[in-house]
Structures are given as structure tokens and as C-alpha cells.
mmCIF file of C-alpha atoms in Angstrom:
data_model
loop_
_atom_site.group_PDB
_atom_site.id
_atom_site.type_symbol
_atom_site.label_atom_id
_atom_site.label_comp_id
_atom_site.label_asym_id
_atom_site.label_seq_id
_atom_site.Cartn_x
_atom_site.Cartn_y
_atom_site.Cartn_z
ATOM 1 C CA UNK A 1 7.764 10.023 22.616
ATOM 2 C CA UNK A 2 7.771 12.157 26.046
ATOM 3 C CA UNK A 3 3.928 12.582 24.986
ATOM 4 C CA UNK A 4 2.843 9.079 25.326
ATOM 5 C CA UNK A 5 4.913 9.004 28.545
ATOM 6 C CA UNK A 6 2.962 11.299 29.574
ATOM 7 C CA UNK A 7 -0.581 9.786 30.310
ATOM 8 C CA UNK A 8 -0.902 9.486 33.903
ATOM 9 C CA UNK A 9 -3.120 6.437 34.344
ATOM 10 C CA UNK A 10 -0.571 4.447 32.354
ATOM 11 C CA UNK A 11 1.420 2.224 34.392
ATOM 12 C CA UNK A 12 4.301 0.522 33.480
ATOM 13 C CA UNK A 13 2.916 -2.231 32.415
ATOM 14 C CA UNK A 14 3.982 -3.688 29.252
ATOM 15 C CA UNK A 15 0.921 -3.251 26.194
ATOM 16 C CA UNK A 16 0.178 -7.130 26.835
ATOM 17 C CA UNK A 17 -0.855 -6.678 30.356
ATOM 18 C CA UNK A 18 1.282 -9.717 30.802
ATOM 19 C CA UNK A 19 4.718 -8.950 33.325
ATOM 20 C CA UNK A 20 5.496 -12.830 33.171
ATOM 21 C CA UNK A 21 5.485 -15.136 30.671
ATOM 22 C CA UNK A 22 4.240 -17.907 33.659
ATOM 23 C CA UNK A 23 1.243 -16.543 34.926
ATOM 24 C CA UNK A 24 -1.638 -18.610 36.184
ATOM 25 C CA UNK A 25 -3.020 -18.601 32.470
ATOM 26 C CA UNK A 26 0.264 -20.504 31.310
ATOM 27 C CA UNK A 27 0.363 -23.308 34.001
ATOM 28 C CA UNK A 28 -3.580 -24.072 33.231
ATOM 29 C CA UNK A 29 -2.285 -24.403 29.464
ATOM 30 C CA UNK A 30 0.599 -26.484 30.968
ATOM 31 C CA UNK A 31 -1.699 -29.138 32.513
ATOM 32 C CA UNK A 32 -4.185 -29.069 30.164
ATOM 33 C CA UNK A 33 -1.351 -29.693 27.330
ATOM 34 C CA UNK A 34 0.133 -32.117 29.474
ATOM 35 C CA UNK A 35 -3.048 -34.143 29.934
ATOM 36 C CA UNK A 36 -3.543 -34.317 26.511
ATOM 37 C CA UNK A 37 0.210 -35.654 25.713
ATOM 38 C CA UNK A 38 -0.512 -38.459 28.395
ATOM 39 C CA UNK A 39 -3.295 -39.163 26.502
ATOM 40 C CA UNK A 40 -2.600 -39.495 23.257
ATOM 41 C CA UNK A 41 0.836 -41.104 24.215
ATOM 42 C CA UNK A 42 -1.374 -44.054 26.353
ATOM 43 C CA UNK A 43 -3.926 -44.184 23.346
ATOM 44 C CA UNK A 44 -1.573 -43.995 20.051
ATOM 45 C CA UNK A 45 2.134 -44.105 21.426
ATOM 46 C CA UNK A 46 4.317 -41.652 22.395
ATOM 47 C CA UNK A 47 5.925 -41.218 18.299
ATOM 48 C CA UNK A 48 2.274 -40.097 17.784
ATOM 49 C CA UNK A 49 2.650 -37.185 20.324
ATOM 50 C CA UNK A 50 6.206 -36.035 18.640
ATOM 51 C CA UNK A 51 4.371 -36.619 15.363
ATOM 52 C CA UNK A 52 1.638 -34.353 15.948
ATOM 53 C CA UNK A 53 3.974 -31.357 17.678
ATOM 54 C CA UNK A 54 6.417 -31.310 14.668
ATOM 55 C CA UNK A 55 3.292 -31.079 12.838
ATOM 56 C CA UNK A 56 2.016 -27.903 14.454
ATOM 57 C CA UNK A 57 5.236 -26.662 15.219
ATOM 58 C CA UNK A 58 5.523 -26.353 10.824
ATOM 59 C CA UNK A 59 2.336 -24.690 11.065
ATOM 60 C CA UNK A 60 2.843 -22.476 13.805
ATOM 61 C CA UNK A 61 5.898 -21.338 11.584
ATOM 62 C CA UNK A 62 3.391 -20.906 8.524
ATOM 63 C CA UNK A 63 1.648 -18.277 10.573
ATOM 64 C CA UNK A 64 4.517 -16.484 12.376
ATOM 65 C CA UNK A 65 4.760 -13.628 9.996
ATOM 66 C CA UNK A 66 0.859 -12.863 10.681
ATOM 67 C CA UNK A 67 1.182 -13.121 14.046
ATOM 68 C CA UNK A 68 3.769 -10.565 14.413
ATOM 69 C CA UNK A 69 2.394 -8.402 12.234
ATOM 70 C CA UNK A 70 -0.573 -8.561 14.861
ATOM 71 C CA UNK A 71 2.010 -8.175 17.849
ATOM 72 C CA UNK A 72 2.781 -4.764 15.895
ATOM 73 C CA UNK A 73 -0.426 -3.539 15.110
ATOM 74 C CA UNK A 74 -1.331 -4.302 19.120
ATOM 75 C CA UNK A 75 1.722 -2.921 20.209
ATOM 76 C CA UNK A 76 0.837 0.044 18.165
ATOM 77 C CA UNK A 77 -2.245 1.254 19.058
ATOM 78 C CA UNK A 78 -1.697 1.984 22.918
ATOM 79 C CA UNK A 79 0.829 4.764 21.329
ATOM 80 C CA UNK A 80 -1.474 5.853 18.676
ATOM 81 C CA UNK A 81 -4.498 6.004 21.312
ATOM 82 C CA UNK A 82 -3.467 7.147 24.720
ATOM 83 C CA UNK A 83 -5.498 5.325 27.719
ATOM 84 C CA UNK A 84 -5.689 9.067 28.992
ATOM 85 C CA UNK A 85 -7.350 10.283 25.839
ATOM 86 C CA UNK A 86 -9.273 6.947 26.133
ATOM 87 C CA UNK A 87 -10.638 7.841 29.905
ATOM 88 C CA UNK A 88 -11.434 11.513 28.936
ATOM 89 C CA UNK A 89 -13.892 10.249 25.765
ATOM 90 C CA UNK A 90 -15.203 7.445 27.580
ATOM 91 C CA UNK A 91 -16.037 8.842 31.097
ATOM 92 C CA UNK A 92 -18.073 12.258 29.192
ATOM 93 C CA UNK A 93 -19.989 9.635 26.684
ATOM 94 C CA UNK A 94 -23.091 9.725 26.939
ATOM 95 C CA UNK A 95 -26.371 8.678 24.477
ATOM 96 C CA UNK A 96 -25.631 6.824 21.741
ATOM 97 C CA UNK A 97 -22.348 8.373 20.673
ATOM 98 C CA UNK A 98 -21.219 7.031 24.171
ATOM 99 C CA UNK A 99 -21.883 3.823 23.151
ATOM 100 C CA UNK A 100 -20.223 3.803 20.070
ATOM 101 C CA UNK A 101 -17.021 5.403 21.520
ATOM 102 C CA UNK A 102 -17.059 2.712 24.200
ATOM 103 C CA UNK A 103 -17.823 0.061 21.169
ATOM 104 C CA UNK A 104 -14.889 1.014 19.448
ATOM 105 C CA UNK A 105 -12.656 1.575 22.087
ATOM 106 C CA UNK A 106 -13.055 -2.476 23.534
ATOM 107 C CA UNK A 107 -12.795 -3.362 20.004
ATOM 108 C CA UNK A 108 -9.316 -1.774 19.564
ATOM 109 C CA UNK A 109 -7.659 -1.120 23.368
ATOM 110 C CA UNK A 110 -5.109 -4.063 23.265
ATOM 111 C CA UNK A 111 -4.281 -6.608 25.979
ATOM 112 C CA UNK A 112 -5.976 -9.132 28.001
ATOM 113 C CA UNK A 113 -8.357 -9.233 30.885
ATOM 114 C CA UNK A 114 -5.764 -8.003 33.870
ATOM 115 C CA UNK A 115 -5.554 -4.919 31.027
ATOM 116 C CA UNK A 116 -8.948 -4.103 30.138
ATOM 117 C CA UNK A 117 -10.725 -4.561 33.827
ATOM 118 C CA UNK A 118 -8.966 -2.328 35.557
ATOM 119 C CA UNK A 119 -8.686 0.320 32.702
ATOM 120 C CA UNK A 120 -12.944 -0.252 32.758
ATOM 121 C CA UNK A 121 -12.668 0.577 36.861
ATOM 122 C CA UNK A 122 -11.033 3.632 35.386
ATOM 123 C CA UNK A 123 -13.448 4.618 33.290
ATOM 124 C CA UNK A 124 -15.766 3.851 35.981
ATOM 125 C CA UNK A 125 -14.166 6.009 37.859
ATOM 126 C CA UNK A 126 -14.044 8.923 35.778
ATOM 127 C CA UNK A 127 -18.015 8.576 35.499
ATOM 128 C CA UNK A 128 -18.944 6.301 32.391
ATOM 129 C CA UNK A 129 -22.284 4.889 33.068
ATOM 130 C CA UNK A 130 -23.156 1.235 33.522
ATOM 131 C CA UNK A 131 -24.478 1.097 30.007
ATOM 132 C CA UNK A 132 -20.717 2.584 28.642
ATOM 133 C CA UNK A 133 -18.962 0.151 30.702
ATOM 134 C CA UNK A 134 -20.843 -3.087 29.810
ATOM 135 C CA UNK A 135 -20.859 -2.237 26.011
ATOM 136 C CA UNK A 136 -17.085 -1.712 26.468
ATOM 137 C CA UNK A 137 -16.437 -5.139 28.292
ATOM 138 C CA UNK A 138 -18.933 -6.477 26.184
ATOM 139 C CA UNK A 139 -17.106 -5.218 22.815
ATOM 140 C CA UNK A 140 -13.562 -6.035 23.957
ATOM 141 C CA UNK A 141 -14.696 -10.057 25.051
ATOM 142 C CA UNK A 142 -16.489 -10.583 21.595
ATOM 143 C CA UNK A 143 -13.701 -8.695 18.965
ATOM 144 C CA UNK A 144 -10.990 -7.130 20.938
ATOM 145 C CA UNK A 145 -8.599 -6.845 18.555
ATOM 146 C CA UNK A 146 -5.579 -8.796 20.681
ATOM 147 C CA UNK A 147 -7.828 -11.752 21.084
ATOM 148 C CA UNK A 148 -9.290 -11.718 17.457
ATOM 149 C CA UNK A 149 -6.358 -10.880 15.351
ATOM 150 C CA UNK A 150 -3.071 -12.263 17.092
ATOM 151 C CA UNK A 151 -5.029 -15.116 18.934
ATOM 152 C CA UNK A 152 -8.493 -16.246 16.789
ATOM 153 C CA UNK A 153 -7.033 -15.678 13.592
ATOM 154 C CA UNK A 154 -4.030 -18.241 14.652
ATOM 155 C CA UNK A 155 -6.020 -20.952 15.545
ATOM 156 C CA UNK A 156 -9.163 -20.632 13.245
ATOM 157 C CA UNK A 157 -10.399 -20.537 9.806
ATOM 158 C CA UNK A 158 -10.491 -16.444 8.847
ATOM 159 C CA UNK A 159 -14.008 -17.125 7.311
ATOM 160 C CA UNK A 160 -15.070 -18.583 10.336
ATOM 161 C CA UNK A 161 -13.635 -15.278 12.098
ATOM 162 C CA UNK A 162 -14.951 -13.466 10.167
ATOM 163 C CA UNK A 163 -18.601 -14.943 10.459
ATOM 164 C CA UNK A 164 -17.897 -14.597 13.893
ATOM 165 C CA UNK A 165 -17.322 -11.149 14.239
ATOM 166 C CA UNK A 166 -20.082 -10.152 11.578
ATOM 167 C CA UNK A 167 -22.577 -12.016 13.737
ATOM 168 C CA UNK A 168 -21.004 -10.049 17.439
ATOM 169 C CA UNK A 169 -20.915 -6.643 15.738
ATOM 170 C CA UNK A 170 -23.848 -5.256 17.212
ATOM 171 C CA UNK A 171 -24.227 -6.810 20.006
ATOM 172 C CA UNK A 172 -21.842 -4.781 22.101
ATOM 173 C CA UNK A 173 -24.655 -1.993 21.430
ATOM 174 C CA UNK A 174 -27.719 -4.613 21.245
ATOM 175 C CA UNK A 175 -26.212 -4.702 25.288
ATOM 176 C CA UNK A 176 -25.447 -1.083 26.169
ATOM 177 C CA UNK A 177 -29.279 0.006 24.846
ATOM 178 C CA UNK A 178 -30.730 -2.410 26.905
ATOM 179 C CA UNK A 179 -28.985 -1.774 30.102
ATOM 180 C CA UNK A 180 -29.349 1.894 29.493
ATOM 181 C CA UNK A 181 -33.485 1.096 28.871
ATOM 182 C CA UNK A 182 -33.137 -1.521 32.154
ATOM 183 C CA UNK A 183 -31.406 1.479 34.605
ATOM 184 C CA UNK A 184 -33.982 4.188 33.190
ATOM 185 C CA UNK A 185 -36.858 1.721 34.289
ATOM 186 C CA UNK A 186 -34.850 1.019 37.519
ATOM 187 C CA UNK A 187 -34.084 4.151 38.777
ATOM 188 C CA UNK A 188 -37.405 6.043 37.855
ATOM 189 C CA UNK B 1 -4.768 -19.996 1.290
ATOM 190 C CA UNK B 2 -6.735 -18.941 3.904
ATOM 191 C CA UNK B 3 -3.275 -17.932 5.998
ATOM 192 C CA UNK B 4 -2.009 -16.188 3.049
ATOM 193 C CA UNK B 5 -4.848 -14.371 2.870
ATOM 194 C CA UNK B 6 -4.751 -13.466 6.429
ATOM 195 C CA UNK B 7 -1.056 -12.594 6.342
ATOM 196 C CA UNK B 8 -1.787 -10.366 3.511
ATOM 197 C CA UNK B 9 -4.368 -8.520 5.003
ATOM 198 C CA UNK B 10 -2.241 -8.111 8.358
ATOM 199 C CA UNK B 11 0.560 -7.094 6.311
ATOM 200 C CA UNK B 12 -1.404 -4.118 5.026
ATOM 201 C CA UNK B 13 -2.667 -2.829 8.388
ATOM 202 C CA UNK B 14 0.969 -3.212 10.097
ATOM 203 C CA UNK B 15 2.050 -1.409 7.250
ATOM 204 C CA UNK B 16 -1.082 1.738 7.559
ATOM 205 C CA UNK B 17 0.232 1.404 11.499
ATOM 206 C CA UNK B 18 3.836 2.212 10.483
ATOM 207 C CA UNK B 19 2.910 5.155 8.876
ATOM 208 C CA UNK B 20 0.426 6.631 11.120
ATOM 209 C CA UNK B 21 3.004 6.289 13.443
ATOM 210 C CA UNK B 22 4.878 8.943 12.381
ATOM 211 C CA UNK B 23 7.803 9.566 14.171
ATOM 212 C CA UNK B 24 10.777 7.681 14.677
ATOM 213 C CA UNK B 25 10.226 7.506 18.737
ATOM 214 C CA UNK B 26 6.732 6.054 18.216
ATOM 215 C CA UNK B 27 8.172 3.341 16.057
ATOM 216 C CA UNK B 28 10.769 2.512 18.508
ATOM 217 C CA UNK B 29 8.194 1.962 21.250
ATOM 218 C CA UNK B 30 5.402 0.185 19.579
ATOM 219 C CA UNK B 31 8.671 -2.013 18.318
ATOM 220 C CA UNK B 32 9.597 -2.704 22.012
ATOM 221 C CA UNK B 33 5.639 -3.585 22.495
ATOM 222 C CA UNK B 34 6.424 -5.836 19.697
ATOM 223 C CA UNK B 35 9.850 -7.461 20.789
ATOM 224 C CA UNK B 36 7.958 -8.036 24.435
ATOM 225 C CA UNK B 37 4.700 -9.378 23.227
ATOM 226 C CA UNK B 38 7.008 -11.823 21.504
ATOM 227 C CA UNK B 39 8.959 -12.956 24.469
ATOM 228 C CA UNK B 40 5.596 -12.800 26.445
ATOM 229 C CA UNK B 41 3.521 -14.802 24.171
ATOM 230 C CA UNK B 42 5.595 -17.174 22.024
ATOM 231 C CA UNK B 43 6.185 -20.071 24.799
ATOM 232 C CA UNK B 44 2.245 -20.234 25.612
ATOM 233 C CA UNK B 45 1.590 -19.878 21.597
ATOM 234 C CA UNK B 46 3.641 -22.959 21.246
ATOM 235 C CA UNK B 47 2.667 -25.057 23.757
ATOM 236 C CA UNK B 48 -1.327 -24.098 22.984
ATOM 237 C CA UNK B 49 -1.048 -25.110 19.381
ATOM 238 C CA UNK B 50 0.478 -28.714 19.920
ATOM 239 C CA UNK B 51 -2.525 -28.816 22.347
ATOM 240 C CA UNK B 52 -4.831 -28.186 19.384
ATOM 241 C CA UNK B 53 -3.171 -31.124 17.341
ATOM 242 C CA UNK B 54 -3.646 -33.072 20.615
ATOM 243 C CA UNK B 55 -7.049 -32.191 21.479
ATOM 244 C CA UNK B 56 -8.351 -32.983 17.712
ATOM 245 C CA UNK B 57 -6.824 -36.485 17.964
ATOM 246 C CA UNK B 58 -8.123 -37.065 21.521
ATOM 247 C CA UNK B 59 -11.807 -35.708 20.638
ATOM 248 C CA UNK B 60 -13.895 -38.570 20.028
ATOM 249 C CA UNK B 61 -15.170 -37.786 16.894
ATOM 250 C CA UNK B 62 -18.196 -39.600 16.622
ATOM 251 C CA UNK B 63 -19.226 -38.213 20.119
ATOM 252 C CA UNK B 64 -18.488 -34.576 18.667
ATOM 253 C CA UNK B 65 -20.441 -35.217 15.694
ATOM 254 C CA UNK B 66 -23.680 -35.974 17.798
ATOM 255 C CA UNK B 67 -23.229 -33.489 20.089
ATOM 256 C CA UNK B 68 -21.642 -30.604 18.445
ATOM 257 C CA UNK B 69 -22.139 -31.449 14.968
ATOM 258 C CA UNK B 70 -23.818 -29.660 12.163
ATOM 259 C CA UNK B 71 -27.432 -31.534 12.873
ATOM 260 C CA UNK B 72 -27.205 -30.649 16.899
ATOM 261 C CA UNK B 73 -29.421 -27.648 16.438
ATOM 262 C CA UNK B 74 -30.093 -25.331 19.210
ATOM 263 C CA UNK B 75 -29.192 -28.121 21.830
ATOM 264 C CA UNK B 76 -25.635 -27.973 20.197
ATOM 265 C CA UNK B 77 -25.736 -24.228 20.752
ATOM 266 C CA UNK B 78 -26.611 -24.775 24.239
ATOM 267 C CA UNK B 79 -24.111 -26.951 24.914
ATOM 268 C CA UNK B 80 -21.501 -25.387 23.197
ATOM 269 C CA UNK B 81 -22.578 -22.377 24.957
ATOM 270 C CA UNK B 82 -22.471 -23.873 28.366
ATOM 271 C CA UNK B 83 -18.915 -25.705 27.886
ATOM 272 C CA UNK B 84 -17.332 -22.031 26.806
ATOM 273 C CA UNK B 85 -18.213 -20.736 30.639
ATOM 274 C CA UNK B 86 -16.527 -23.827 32.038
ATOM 275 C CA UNK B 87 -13.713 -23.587 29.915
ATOM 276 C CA UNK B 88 -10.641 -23.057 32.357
ATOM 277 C CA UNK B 89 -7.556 -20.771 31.635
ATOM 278 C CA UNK B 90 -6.927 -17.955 29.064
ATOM 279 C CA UNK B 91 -7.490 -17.386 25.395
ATOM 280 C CA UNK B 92 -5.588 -20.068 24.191
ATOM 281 C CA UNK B 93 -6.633 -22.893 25.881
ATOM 282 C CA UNK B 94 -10.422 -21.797 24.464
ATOM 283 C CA UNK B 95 -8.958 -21.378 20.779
ATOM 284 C CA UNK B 96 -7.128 -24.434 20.816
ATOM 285 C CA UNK B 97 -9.662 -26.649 22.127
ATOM 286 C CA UNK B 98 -12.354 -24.634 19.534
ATOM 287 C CA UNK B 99 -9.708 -25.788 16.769
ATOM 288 C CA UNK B 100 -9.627 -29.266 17.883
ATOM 289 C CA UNK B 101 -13.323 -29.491 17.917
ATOM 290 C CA UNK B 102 -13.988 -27.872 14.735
ATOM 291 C CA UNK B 103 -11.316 -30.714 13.079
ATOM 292 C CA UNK B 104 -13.247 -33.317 14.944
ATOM 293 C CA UNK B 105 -16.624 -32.110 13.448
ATOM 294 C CA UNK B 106 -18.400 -29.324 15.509
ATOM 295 C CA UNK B 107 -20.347 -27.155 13.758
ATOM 296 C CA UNK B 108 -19.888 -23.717 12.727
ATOM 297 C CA UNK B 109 -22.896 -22.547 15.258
ATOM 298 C CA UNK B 110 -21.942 -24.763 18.340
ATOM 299 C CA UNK B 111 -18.325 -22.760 17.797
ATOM 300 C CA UNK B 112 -19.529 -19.404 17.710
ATOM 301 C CA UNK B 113 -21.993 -20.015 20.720
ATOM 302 C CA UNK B 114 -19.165 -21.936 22.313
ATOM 303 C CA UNK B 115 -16.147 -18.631 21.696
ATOM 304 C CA UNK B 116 -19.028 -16.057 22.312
ATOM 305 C CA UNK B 117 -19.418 -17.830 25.849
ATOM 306 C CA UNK B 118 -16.080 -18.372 26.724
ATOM 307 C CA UNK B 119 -14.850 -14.726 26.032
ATOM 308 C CA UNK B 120 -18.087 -12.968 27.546
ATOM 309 C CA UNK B 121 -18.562 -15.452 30.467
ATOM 310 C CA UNK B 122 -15.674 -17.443 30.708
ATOM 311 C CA UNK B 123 -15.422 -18.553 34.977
ATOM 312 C CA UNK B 124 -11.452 -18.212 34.788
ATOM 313 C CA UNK B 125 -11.791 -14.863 33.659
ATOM 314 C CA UNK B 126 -14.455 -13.404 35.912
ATOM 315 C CA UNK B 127 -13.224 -14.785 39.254
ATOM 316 C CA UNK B 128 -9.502 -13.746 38.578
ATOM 317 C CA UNK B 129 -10.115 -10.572 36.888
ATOM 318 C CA UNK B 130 -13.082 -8.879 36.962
ATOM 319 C CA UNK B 131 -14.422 -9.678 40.517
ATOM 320 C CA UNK B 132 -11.325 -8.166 40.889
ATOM 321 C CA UNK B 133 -11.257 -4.954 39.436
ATOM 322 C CA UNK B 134 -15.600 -4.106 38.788
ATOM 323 C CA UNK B 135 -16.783 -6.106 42.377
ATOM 324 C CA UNK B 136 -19.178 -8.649 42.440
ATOM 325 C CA UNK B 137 -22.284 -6.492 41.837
ATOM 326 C CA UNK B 138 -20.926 -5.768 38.084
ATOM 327 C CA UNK B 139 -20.883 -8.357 37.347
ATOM 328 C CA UNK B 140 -24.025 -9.596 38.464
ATOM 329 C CA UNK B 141 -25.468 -7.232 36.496
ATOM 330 C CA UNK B 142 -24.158 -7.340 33.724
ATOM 331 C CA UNK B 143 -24.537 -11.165 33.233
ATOM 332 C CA UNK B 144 -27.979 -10.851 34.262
ATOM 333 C CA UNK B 145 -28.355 -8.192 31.655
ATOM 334 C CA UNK B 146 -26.287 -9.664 28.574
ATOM 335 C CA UNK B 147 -26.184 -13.903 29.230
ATOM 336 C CA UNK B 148 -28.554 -14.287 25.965
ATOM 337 C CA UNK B 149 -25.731 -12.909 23.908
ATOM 338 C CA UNK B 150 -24.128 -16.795 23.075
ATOM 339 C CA UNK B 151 -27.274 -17.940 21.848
ATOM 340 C CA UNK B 152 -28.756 -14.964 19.731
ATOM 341 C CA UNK B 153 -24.533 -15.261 18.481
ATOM 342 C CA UNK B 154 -25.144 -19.010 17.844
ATOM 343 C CA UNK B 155 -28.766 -18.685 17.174
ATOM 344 C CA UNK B 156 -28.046 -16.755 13.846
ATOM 345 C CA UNK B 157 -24.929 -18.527 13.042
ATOM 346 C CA UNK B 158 -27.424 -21.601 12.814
ATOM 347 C CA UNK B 159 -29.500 -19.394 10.593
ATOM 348 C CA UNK B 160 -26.801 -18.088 7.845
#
């Protein structure tokens, strides 16, 4: 336990990223949901709009045991993988074993974006390259595991997630190559 | 089937998680992750979801079809692609309106152009956050660098 403590760019910041359950994020979702209510209330009557939310409320209970299992397996993996350990591996990569370090660390580092941008400014900081650091946004927006797992997986088909992430696998590297091949050209 | 396939499958990797955990401190803590995600997440999890049911009976499905349906082609990817940056707010306003659009009839390419956009490029994102935290000049480059990805995402979808 003391050993996880113990990673010095960890804040305390909770593994979500999130410190408030109403953030900016939530009251966009607010108005957008709220919009929509109006509307289908004004187009199909208000026992339409209760109709629909029991609805999805059943099916939101359907999937409740998945998505805490992916709360878990989120939660988990900030203990299992330091961000200290993270920082080390990803400011020394270099080549193409930096890329694939940085690959798989924005596939599995969980939490959102006001998680994953300043833990990149880290890694900046501890002297990753620009090609590390885009292939590391670049893997955590296509298949971070948070966003995949808890969130994609909730909404969407898992075929269709699947596809998804099949099609995105390389690209992450497709992206770090080319930068690297772009800031050889630009700095010779 | 497809959620008790996915539950499954989740299942399996909490339960590889629990034991590489190890000790008895580490599960405590990645439980407390767990019992805060929760408290975090659940209100916003609700609230997107009836938003999906919404959306797909608000979506003019007949409009969808055209645009973002399975004979759109590459200007459906474009689109779809294009909408995703606008997009406003976090993941699951994207997923829930992606859900709504896929009951409605958008196509399987037009999604994955649409997602891939949203989560690479997505405005919200990059004015709150990462201007933020990487400057302005990062993220010049890197869309300068990496804006194809959508379409070569969509582009093959369209091809499988």
C-alpha cells in the first residue's frame, strides 16, 4: 500500500480524474438531455418521455454488473501501474519500442482528459519526444480503456466495438512514425 | 446476448485484476477507486442513457438514413467525421448520441468516422483540456499531423 503512495507525481486526485460529480461535462449532458425531453414531450407527449426513461433505466440495470466490473478493472490499474513507473518508461522511450510503450500505456492509463493531459505534460516534461506524446494521446482518444470498456461498451453493440478498435489499433503508431519521419525532415 | 457476452468477458478480466492484485491493501484501494468511480459516474451514466432513448426517437430517421446511412459512402464518412469535432461535452454525450443514431439507421462507417473524430478531435475536449495542459502549438501539430485518422478509421470500416 505505502508503495503506491509513494509515486510523487500522483496527486490526490481520485483514478477518474473527476473531484465532482457536476463538472462542466455534466451540465452540457444536462442541457443536452433536457432539450431532448422538451422535445420529445412537445412531439409525442410527456408519457412518451417517462416511457422511454423507464425503458433505459431497465437497461441501464441490465448492464450494471459490466460496468462495475469496468469501474474495477480502471480503478485497478493506476495501483498495478504506477504513473511514476509510467513517466520513467515513457520519458527514456525512444525508436520504436518508445512507441509501443507509449501505445500501450494510452491504451490502459485510466481516466479522462483532465487525467491524461496533464500526465502527457509530464511525460513531456521528463523528455518523451513529440512522436511518444502524440502516439500516447493518440492511443488513449481512440481505445483508452476507461472510455472503451466502462463507457463504449455501455452504449454500443460489442461487435461494433470491437470493429472499432480492430480498425484504430495501429493507428496510434501509423501517427507516432509519421511525426517522428515529419520532425527528422524538419529539424535536419 | 451481446451484454452477456460483454459481462462475461469483463467478469474474467476483473477477476485476472483481483488476483494480480495481490495484497489485501491493493484490493482495498482499487475498491475505493471503485466505490468513487461509482458515486462519480452513476448520475451522468443515468441521465446520458435516457438521452440515448431520447435522441433515437427525436432523430429523424429518414434524414439519418440519407445522410448517415449505409449507402452515404465516403460523404457519410465525412460528415460523420465532421459532426464528431462539433460534438459538445464529454464521452457520454458522444456515445449516447452515436447510440441514437445507430438505432435511427447510421451506418457502421459514418459511426466509426463519427467516434474516431469526436475522441481524437473533439472541440470540448481540446479547448478545456489540452490547450490547457500541451499549449496551443501541440496541438497544432499534432492535428496537422494526425486529422486523416477519422477517415482512413471510416475509410476501411466502409471497406470490411
Amino acid at each position: 500500500m505505502s508503495d503506491v503512495k509513494a509515486d510523487e507525481t500522483s496527486s490526490s486526485e481520485p483514478p477518474t480524474g473527476r473531484t465532482s460529480p457536476f463538472d462542466s461535462s455534466f451540465i452540457i449532458l444536462l442541457v443536452v438531455a433536457t432539450g431532448a425531453s422538451a422535445g420529445v414531450a412537445f412531439t409525442e407527449g410527456p408519457g412518451r418521455v417517462a416511457e422511454i426513461a423507464a425503458s433505459y433505466l431497465g437497461f441501464l440495470a441490465l448492464l450494471s454488473p459490466k460496468i462495475l466490473c469496468g469501474f474495477f478493472i480502471a480503478a485497478s490499474v493506476s495501483i498495478l501501474v504506477p504513473r511514476e513507473m509510467l513517466t520513467r518508461w515513457i520519458g527514456a522511450g525512444s525508436g520504436a519500442r518508445g512507441l509501443l510503450i507509449a501505445c500501450l500505456a494510452g491504451a490502459l492509463v485510466p481516466g479522462g482528459p483532465s487525467m491524461i493531459f496533464p500526465l502527457a505534460a509530464g511525460f513531456r516534461a521528463a523528455g518523451a519526444s513529440l512522436a511518444v506524446l502524440i502516439t500516447f494521446v493518440t492511443a488513449w482518444s481512440l481505445y483508452g480503456i476507461n472510455r472503451t470498456v466502462i463507457w463504449e461498451m455501455s452504449f454500443l453493440h460489442i461487435d461494433f466495438v470491437l470493429l472499432r478498435v480492430l480498425i484504430c489499433l495501429p493507428l496510434p503508431l501509423l501517427a507516432g512514425w509519421f511525426v517522428a519521419q515529419v520532425m527528422r525532415q524538419v529539424t535536419r | 446476448m451481446n451484454i452477456i457476452i460483454g459481462t462475461v468477458v469483463l467478469m474474467a478480466l476483473a477477476a485476472w485484476v483481483w488476483q494480480r492484485l495481490a495484497t489485501p491493501g491493493n484490493r482495498e484501494a482499487a475498491l475505493a477507486g471503485t466505490r468513487r468511480m461509482v458515486l462519480m459516474n452513476t448520475p451522468r451514466l443515468i441521465v446520458a442513457l435516457i438521452s440515448a432513448g431520447l435522441f433515437a426517437e427525436l432523430l429523424p430517421e429518414e434524414v439519418v438514413r440519407t445522410y448517415l446511412g449505409d449507402t452515404s459512402g465516403v460523404t457519410g464518412v465525412l460528415l460523420g467525421a465532421g459532426l464528431g469535432v462539433l460534438t459538445p461535452g464529454g464521452a457520454f454525450v458522444s456515445f449516447a448520441l452515436a447510440a441514437g443514431a445507430s438505432q435511427a439507421g447510421a451506418s457502421t462507417a459514418v459511426l466509426v468516422a463519427y467516434i474516431t473524430a469526436w475522441a481524437l478531435f473533439g472541440l470540448t475536449k481540446l479547448i478545456a483540456e489540452e490547450l490547457a495542459f500541451l499549449g496551443a502549438r501541440f496541438i497544432a501539430v499534432r492535428v496537422a499531423l494526425t486529422f486523416p485518422l477519422p477517415l482512413i478509421a471510416g475509410g476501411v470500416a466502409l471497406a470490411v
